[in-house]
Amino acid sequence: MEQTLVLDGNGDRKILLPTGNLISVPQLIINDAEVTEFDFSASGWIELRSGAFPHRASCVEVTITHGFASAPVVEHLIQSMATRARMSPAGNIINQRAGSQSVTFASNGGEVASLPLLASEKELLAPYKLNWGPAI
């Protein structure tokens, strides 16, 4: 998909975009001036050939083409989760009572519990997870 993002500058030569598969960068604007001297990587980094991004809020506007043409792993995962959900016809009901009609749903922190991802499913999704760089 093509998308235009407005981002905060970080005072560095490089900035990380919220994408897992950067295909092209048709336009980069910093402080209302178009910049053409930059490089980018498929993992989402844009690096200026000279200078640095200002350390200011909303000073970077970038138009990008990014995403995946297909994601068969994600499609398979959705099918797998749907199958697991069908295997539990009561869903997240943990208690039922007919006299006076009472139903208790599984909950976590006050919210109705949902179908959680398995550890193996999280591993399969890892390549599609957005990365905003190392934790500080």
CSV table of C-alpha atoms in Angstrom, one decimal:
chain,number,residue,atom,x,y,z
A,1,MET,CA,0.0,0.0,0.0
A,2,GLU,CA,1.0,3.6,-0.4
A,3,GLN,CA,0.8,5.7,2.7
A,4,THR,CA,1.9,9.2,3.8
A,5,LEU,CA,3.2,9.4,7.4
A,6,VAL,CA,4.0,12.4,9.6
A,7,LEU,CA,6.7,11.5,12.1
A,8,ASP,CA,8.7,13.2,14.8
A,9,GLY,CA,12.4,13.8,14.1
A,10,ASN,CA,14.9,12.2,16.3
A,11,GLY,CA,18.1,14.3,15.8
A,12,ASP,CA,19.9,11.4,14.1
A,13,ARG,CA,20.8,10.6,10.5
A,14,LYS,CA,18.5,7.6,10.6
A,15,ILE,CA,14.8,7.2,11.3
A,16,LEU,CA,12.8,4.0,11.6
A,17,LEU,CA,9.5,3.8,9.9
A,18,PRO,CA,6.5,1.7,11.1
A,19,THR,CA,6.8,-1.0,8.4
A,20,GLY,CA,8.1,-4.5,8.1
A,21,ASN,CA,8.6,-4.4,4.3
A,22,LEU,CA,9.5,-1.0,2.8
A,23,ILE,CA,9.4,-1.2,-1.0
A,24,SER,CA,9.9,2.5,-2.0
A,25,VAL,CA,10.1,6.0,-0.7
A,26,PRO,CA,8.6,8.3,-3.4
A,27,GLN,CA,8.8,11.4,-1.3
A,28,LEU,CA,10.6,12.6,1.9
A,29,ILE,CA,9.9,16.1,3.2
A,30,ILE,CA,11.7,17.6,6.2
A,31,ASN,CA,10.6,20.9,7.6
A,32,ASP,CA,8.5,21.6,4.5
A,33,ALA,CA,11.5,21.0,2.1
A,34,GLU,CA,11.7,17.9,-0.1
A,35,VAL,CA,14.9,15.8,0.4
A,36,THR,CA,16.2,13.5,-2.3
A,37,GLU,CA,19.6,12.5,-0.9
A,38,PHE,CA,18.7,9.5,1.3
A,39,ASP,CA,18.9,5.7,1.3
A,40,PHE,CA,16.4,3.2,2.7
A,41,SER,CA,16.3,-0.4,3.7
A,42,ALA,CA,13.5,-3.0,3.3
A,43,SER,CA,13.4,-3.2,7.1
A,44,GLY,CA,12.1,0.4,7.3
A,45,TRP,CA,15.2,2.6,7.9
A,46,ILE,CA,15.7,5.8,6.1
A,47,GLU,CA,19.2,7.3,6.3
A,48,LEU,CA,20.1,10.8,5.2
A,49,ARG,CA,23.3,11.0,3.1
A,50,SER,CA,24.1,14.3,4.9
A,51,GLY,CA,22.8,16.1,7.9
A,52,ALA,CA,20.3,14.8,10.4
A,53,PHE,CA,16.6,14.8,11.0
A,54,PRO,CA,15.6,17.7,13.3
A,55,HIS,CA,14.7,16.8,16.9
A,56,ARG,CA,11.2,18.2,16.5
A,57,ALA,CA,7.7,16.9,16.6
A,58,SER,CA,5.9,16.3,13.3
A,59,CYS,CA,8.8,17.7,11.1
A,60,VAL,CA,9.1,14.6,8.9
A,61,GLU,CA,6.6,13.8,6.2
A,62,VAL,CA,7.3,10.6,4.2
A,63,THR,CA,5.3,8.9,1.5
A,64,ILE,CA,6.1,5.2,1.3
A,65,THR,CA,5.0,2.1,-0.5
A,66,HIS,CA,5.1,-0.9,1.9
A,67,GLY,CA,3.5,-4.1,3.0
A,68,PHE,CA,3.3,-7.6,1.7
A,69,ALA,CA,1.7,-8.8,-1.5
A,70,SER,CA,0.6,-11.9,0.3
A,71,ALA,CA,1.0,-13.5,3.7
A,72,PRO,CA,0.2,-17.2,3.5
A,73,VAL,CA,1.5,-17.7,7.1
A,74,VAL,CA,-1.0,-15.2,8.4
A,75,GLU,CA,-3.8,-16.8,6.4
A,76,HIS,CA,-2.9,-20.3,7.8
A,77,LEU,CA,-2.8,-18.9,11.3
A,78,ILE,CA,-6.2,-17.4,11.0
A,79,GLN,CA,-7.6,-20.7,9.7
A,80,SER,CA,-5.9,-22.5,12.6
A,81,MET,CA,-7.4,-20.1,15.2
A,82,ALA,CA,-10.9,-20.5,13.7
A,83,THR,CA,-10.5,-24.2,13.9
A,84,ARG,CA,-9.5,-24.0,17.6
A,85,ALA,CA,-12.5,-21.7,18.3
A,86,ARG,CA,-14.9,-24.1,16.7
A,87,MET,CA,-13.5,-26.9,18.9
A,88,SER,CA,-14.8,-25.1,21.9
A,89,PRO,CA,-18.5,-24.6,21.1
A,90,ALA,CA,-19.2,-22.9,24.5
A,91,GLY,CA,-16.5,-20.3,23.6
A,92,ASN,CA,-15.3,-18.6,26.8
A,93,ILE,CA,-18.2,-19.7,29.0
A,94,ILE,CA,-16.8,-21.2,32.1
A,95,ASN,CA,-20.1,-21.7,34.1
A,96,GLN,CA,-23.8,-22.0,33.2
A,97,ARG,CA,-26.9,-22.4,35.3
A,98,ALA,CA,-30.4,-23.0,34.0
A,99,GLY,CA,-32.4,-22.1,37.1
A,100,SER,CA,-32.4,-18.2,37.3
A,101,GLN,CA,-30.4,-18.2,34.0
A,102,SER,CA,-26.8,-17.4,34.9
A,103,VAL,CA,-23.7,-17.4,32.6
A,104,THR,CA,-20.1,-16.7,33.6
A,105,PHE,CA,-17.5,-15.9,31.0
A,106,ALA,CA,-13.8,-16.4,31.4
A,107,SER,CA,-12.1,-13.0,32.1
A,108,ASN,CA,-8.7,-11.5,32.5
A,109,GLY,CA,-8.4,-8.2,34.4
A,110,GLY,CA,-12.1,-7.5,34.1
A,111,GLU,CA,-12.2,-8.1,30.3
A,112,VAL,CA,-13.8,-11.1,28.7
A,113,ALA,CA,-11.0,-13.5,27.7
A,114,SER,CA,-10.4,-14.1,24.1
A,115,LEU,CA,-8.7,-16.8,22.1
A,116,PRO,CA,-5.0,-16.3,22.9
A,117,LEU,CA,-2.2,-16.9,20.5
A,118,LEU,CA,0.0,-19.9,21.1
A,119,ALA,CA,3.7,-19.4,21.5
A,120,SER,CA,4.3,-21.1,18.1
A,121,GLU,CA,1.8,-18.8,16.5
A,122,LYS,CA,3.6,-15.7,17.9
A,123,GLU,CA,6.8,-17.0,16.4
A,124,LEU,CA,5.1,-17.4,13.0
A,125,LEU,CA,3.9,-13.8,13.2
A,126,ALA,CA,7.3,-12.3,14.3
A,127,PRO,CA,8.3,-11.4,10.7
A,128,TYR,CA,5.2,-9.3,10.4
A,129,LYS,CA,5.5,-7.5,13.7
A,130,LEU,CA,6.4,-3.8,13.5
A,131,ASN,CA,9.7,-2.9,15.2
A,132,TRP,CA,10.3,0.6,16.5
A,133,GLY,CA,14.0,-0.2,17.3
A,134,PRO,CA,15.7,-1.5,20.5
A,135,ALA,CA,14.1,-0.8,23.8
A,136,ILE,CA,15.8,1.9,25.8
